[in-house]
mmCIF file of C-alpha atoms and ligand atoms in Angstrom:
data_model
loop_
_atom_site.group_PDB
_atom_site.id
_atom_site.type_symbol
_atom_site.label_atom_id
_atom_site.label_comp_id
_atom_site.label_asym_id
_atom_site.label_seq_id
_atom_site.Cartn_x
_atom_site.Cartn_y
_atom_site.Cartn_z
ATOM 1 C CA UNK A 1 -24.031 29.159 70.392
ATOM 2 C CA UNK A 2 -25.473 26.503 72.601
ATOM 3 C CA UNK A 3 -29.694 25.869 72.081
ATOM 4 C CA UNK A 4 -31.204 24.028 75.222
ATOM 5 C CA UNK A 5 -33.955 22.628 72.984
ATOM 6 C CA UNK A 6 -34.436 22.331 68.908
ATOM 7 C CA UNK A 7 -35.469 20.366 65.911
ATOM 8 C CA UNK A 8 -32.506 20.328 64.248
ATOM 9 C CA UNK A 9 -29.530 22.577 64.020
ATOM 10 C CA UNK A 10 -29.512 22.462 60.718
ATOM 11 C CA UNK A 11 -33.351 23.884 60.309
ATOM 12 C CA UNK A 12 -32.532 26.204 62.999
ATOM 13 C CA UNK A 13 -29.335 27.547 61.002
ATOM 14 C CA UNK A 14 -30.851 27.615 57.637
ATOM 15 C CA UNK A 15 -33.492 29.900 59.074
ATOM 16 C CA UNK A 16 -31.296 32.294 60.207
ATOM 17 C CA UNK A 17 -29.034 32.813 57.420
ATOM 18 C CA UNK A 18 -32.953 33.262 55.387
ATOM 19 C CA UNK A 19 -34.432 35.458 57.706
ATOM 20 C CA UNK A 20 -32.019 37.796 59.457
ATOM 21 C CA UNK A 21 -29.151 40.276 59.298
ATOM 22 C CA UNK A 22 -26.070 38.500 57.754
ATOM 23 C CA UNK A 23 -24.744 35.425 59.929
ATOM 24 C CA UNK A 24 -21.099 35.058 59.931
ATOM 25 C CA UNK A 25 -19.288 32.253 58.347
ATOM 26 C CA UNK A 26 -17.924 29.455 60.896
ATOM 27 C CA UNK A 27 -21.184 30.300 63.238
ATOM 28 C CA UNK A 28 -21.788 26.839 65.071
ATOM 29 C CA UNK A 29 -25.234 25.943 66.766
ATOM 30 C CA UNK A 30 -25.107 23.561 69.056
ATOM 31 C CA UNK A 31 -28.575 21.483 70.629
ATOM 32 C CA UNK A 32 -28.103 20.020 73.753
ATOM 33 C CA UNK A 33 -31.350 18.386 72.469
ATOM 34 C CA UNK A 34 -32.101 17.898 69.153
ATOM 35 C CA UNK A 35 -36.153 16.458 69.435
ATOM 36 C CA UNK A 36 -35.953 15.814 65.099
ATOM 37 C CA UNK A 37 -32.805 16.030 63.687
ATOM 38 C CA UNK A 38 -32.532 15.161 60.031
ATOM 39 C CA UNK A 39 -30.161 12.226 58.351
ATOM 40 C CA UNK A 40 -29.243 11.328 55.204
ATOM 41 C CA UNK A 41 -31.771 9.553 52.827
ATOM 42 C CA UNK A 42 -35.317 11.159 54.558
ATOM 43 C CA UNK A 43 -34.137 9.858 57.586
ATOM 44 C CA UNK A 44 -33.917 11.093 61.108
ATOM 45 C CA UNK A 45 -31.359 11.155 63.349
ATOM 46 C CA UNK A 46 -32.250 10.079 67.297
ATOM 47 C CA UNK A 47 -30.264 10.881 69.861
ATOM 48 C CA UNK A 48 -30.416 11.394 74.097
ATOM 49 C CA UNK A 49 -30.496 14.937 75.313
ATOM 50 C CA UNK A 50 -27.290 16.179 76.586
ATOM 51 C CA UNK A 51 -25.168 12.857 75.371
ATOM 52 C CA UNK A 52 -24.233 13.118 72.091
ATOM 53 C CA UNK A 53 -22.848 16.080 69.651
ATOM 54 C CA UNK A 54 -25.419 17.253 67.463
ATOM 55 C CA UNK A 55 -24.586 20.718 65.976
ATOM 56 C CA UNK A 56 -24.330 22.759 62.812
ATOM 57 C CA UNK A 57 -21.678 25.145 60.982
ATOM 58 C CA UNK A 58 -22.156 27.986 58.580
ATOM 59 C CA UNK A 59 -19.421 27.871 55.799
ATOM 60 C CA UNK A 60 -19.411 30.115 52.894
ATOM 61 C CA UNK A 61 -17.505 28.003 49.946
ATOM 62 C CA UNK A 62 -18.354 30.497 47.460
ATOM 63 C CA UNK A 63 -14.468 30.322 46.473
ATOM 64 C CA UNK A 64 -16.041 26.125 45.396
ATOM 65 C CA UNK A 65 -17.685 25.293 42.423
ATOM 66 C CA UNK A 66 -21.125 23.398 42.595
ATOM 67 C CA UNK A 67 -19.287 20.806 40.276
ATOM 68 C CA UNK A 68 -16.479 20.458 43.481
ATOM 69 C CA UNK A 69 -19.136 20.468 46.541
ATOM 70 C CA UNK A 70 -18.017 16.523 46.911
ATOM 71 C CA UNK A 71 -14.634 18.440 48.579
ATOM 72 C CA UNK A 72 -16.430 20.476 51.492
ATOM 73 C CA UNK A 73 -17.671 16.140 51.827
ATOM 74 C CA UNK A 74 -14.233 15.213 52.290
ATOM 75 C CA UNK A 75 -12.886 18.407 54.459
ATOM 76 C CA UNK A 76 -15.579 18.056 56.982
ATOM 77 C CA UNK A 77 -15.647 14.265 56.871
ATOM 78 C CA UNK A 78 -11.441 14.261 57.809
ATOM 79 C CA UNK A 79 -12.041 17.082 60.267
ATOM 80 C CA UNK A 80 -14.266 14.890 62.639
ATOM 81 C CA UNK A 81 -12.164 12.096 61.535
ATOM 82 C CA UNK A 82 -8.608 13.411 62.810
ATOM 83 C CA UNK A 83 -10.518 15.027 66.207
ATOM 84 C CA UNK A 84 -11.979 11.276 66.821
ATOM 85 C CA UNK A 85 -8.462 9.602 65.861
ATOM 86 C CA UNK A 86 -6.066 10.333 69.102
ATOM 87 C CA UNK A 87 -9.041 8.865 70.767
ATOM 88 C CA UNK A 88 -10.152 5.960 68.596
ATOM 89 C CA UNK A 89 -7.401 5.041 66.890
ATOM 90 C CA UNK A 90 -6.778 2.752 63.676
ATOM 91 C CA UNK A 91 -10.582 1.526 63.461
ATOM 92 C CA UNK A 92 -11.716 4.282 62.783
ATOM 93 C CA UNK A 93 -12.740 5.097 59.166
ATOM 94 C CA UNK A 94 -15.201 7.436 57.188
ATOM 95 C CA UNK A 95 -17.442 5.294 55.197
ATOM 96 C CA UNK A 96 -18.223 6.596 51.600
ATOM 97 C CA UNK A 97 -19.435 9.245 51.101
ATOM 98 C CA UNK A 98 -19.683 10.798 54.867
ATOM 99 C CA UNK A 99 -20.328 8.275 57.777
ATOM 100 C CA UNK A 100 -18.203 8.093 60.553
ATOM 101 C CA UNK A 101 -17.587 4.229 61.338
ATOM 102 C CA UNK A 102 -15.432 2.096 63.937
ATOM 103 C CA UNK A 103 -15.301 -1.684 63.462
ATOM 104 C CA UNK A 104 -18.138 -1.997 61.509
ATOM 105 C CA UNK A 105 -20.335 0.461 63.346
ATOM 106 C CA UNK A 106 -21.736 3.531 63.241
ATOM 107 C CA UNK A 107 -20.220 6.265 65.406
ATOM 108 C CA UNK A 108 -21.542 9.255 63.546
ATOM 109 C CA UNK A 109 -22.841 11.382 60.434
ATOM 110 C CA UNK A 110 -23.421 14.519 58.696
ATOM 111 C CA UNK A 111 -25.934 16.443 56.448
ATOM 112 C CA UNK A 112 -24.369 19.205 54.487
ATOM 113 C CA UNK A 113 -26.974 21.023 52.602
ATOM 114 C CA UNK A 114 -26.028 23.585 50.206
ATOM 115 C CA UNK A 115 -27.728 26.935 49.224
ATOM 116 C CA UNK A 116 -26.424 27.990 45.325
ATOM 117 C CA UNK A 117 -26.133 31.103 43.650
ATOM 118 C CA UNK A 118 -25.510 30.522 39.850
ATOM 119 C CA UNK A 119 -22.452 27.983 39.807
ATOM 120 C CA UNK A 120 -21.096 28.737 43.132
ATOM 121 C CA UNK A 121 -22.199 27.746 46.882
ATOM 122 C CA UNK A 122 -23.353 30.838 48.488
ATOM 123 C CA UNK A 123 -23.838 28.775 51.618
ATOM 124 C CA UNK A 124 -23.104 25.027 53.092
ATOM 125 C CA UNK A 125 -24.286 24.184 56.195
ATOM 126 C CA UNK A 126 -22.501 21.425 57.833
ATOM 127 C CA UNK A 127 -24.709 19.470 60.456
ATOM 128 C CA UNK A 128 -22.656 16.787 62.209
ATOM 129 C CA UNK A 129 -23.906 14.120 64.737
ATOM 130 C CA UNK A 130 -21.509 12.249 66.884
ATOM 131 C CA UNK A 131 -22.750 9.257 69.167
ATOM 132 C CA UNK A 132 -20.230 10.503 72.422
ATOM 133 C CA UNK A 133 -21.758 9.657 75.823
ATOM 134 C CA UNK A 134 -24.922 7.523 75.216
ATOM 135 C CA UNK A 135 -25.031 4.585 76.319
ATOM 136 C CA UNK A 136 -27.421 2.156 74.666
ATOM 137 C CA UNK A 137 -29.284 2.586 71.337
ATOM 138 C CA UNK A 138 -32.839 1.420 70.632
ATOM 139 C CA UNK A 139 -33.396 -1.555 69.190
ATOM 140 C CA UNK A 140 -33.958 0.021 65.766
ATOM 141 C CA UNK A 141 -30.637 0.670 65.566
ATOM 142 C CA UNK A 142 -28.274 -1.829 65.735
ATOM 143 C CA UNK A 143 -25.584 -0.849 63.848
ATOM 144 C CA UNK A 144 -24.886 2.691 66.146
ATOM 145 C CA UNK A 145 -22.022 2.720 68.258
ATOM 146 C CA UNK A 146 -20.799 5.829 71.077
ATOM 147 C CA UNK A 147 -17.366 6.571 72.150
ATOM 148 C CA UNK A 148 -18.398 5.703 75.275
ATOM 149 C CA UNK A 149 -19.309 2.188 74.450
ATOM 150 C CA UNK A 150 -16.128 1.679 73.450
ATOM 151 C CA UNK A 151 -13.702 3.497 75.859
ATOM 152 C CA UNK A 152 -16.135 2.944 78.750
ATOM 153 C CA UNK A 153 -15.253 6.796 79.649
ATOM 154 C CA UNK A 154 -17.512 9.993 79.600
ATOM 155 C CA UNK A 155 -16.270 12.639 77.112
ATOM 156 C CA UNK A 156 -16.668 15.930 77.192
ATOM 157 C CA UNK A 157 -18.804 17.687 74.285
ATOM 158 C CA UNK A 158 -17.523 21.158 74.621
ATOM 159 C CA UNK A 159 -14.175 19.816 74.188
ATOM 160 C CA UNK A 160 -14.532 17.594 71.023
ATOM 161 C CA UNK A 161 -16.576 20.307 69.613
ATOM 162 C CA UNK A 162 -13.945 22.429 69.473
ATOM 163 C CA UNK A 163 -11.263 19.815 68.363
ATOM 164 C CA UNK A 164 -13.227 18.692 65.409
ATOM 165 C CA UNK A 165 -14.302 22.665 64.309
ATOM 166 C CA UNK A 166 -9.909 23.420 64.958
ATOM 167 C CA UNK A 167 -9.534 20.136 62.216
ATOM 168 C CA UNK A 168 -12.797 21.448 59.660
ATOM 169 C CA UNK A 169 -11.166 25.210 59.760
ATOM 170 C CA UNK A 170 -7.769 23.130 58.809
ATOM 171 C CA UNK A 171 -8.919 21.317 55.944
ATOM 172 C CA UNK A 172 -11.434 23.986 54.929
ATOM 173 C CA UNK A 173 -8.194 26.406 55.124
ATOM 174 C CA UNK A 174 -6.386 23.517 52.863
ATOM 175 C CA UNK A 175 -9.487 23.473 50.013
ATOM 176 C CA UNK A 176 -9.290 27.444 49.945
ATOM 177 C CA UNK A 177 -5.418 27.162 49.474
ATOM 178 C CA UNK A 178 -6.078 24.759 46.755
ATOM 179 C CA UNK A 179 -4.455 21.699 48.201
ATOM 180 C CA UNK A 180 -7.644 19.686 46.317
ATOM 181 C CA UNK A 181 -5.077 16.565 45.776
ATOM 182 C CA UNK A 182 -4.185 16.943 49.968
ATOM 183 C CA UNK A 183 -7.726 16.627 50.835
ATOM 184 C CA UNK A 184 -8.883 13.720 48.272
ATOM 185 C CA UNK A 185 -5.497 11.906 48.716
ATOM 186 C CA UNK A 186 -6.142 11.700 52.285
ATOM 187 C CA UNK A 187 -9.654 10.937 52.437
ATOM 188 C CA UNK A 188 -9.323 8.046 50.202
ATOM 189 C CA UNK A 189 -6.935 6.621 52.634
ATOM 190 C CA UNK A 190 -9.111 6.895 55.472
ATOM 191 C CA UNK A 191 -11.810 5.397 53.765
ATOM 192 C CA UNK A 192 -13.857 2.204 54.890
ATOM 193 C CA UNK A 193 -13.116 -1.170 53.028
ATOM 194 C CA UNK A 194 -10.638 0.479 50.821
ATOM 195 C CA UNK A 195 -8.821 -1.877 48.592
ATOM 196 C CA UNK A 196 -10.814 -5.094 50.952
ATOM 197 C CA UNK A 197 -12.885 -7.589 48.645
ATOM 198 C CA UNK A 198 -15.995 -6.947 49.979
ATOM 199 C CA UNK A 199 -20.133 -7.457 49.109
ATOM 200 C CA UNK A 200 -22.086 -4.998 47.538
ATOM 201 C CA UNK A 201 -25.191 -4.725 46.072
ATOM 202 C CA UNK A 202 -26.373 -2.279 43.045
ATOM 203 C CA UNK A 203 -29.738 -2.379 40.529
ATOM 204 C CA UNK A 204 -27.903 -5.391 39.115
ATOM 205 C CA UNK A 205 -27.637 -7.308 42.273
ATOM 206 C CA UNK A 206 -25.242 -8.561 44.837
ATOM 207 C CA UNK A 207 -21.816 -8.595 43.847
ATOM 208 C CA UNK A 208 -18.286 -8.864 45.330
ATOM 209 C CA UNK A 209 -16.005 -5.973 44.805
ATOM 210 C CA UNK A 210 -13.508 -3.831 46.118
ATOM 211 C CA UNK A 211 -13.926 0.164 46.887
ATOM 212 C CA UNK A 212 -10.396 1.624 44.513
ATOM 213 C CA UNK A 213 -11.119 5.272 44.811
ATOM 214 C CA UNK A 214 -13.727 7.884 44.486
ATOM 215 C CA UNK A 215 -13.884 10.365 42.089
ATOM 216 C CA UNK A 216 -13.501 14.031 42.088
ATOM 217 C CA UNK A 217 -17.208 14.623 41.860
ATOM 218 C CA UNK A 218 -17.631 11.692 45.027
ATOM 219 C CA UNK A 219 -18.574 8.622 43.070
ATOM 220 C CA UNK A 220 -17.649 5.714 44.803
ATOM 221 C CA UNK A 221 -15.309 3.366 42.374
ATOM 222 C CA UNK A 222 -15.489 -0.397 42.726
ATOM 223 C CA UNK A 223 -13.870 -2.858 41.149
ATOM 224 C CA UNK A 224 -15.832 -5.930 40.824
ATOM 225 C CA UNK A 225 -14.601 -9.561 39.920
ATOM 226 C CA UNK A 226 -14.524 -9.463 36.248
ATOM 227 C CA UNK A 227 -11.932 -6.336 36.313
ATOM 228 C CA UNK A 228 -14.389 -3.711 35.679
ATOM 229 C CA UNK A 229 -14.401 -0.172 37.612
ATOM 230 C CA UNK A 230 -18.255 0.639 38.276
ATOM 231 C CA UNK A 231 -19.115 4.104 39.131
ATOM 232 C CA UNK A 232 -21.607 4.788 42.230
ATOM 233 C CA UNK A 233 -23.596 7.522 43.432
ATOM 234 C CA UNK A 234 -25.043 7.403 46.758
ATOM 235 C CA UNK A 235 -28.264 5.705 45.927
ATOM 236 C CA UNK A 236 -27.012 3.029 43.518
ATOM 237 C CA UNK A 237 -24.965 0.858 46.031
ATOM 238 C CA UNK A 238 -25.426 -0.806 49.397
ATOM 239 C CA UNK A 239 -22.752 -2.101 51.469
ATOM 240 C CA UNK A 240 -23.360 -5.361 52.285
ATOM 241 C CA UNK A 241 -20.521 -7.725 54.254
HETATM 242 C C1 LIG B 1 -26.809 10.723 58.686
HETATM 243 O O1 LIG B 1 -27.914 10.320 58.335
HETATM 244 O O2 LIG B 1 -25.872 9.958 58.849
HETATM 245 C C2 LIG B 1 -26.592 12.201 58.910
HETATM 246 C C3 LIG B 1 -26.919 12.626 60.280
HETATM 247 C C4 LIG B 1 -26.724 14.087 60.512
HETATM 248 C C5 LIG B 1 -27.228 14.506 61.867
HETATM 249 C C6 LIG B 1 -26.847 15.906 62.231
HETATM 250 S S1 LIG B 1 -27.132 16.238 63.933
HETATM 251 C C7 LIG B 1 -26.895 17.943 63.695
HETATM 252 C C8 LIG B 1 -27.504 18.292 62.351
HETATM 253 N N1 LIG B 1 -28.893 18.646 62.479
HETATM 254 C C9 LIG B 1 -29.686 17.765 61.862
HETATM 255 O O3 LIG B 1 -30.931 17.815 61.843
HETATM 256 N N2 LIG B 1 -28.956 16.810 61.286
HETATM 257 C C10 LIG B 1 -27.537 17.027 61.471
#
């Protein structure tokens, strides 16, 4: 379903799985303007009306343990990745745990909140935003990138929307089949700096280090100089250069 005007897909999704008759799994909201969408870390997420993907999908993992929700990370994370690729090609990467980068930049990200019921996830609702068709970002954010800035070509939303749900459903399909060692194996390949000595910084301070894997419950591993495999979670480490 397509919303003219919203706060955030996300809100408007949660509410409606709360308050109504049961909403069926793979339901997608979609805001052709999103006035306060939500980001990772507190943030929000800004965005032009009618230029950019901003939408969110019911899932029902309850099939997941709460210990494995760092999976339904990776399945939605390749699914935008592998509708983005035939465009974007080889610089395009997911940056740990769930950003969508190309060449250094930010092209996209997602906000999957879970609702749990004992150990399982009842619900997950998966709100993606994709920079497509805008074509400058405010000064306060220098790092974000669209597909347009770097093709020089509209896109159509409708259309991607549907190619990156078709590549979710896929790998969502692959985590209910069990294929858990499909899905990590190929996220870690896709992942940003993987295997690059790089600069990080954690409570300890800067330090140069390259990303080896992450684990099965999504911490980042990095080996820094001295040999040593440090264990991240999102708010320990920053990515530096
Ligand atoms: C991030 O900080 O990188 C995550 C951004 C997630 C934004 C999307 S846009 C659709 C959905 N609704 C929201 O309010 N947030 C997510």
């Amino acid at each position: 379903m397509t919303i003219q005007q919203v706060d955030s897909t996300n809100t408007y999704l949660k509410n409606l799985v709360s308050n109504s008759k049961p909403v069926i799994e793979g339901t997608v909201i979609m805001a052709v303007d999103q006035y306060a969408g939500r980001g990772q870390h507190q943030n929000g997420w800004f965005t032009e009306p009618g230029k950019n993907l901003t939408f969110s999908i019911l899932l029902k993992p309850s099939f997941l343990p709460v210990s494995q929700q760092f999976d339904l990370v990776r399945a939605v994370s390749l699914g935008v990745f592998d509708a983005l690729e035939p465009l974007l090609g080889d610089d395009l990467k997911i940056k740990w745990p769930n950003d969508v980068y190309y060449g250094g930049k930010k092209l996209g990200g997602m906000l999957i909140e879970n609702m749990i019921q004992g150990l399982q996830i009842k619900n997950a609702i998966a709100g993606i935003g994709i920079n497509i068709n805008q074509e400058t970002f405010p000064e306060n954010l220098p790092n974000a990138v669209s597909v347009k800035q770097i093709l020089q070509q509209d896109y159509d939303l409708k259309y991607l929307l549907s190619e990156i749900c078709r590549h979710i459903e896929a790998y969502y399909l692959s985590l209910k089949a069990d294929k858990f060692l499909f899905v990590r194996e190929k996220y870690l390949s896709r992942l940003y700096w993987l295997n690059e000595e790089r600069e990080f910084k954690s409570k300890e301070g800067e330090f140069t280090g390259a990303i080896r894997s992450v684990t099965d419950t999504g911490l980042l591993v990095v080996k820094n100089n001295k040999g040593e495999d440090l264990e991240f979670s999102l708010k320990e480490i920053e990515f530096l250069h």
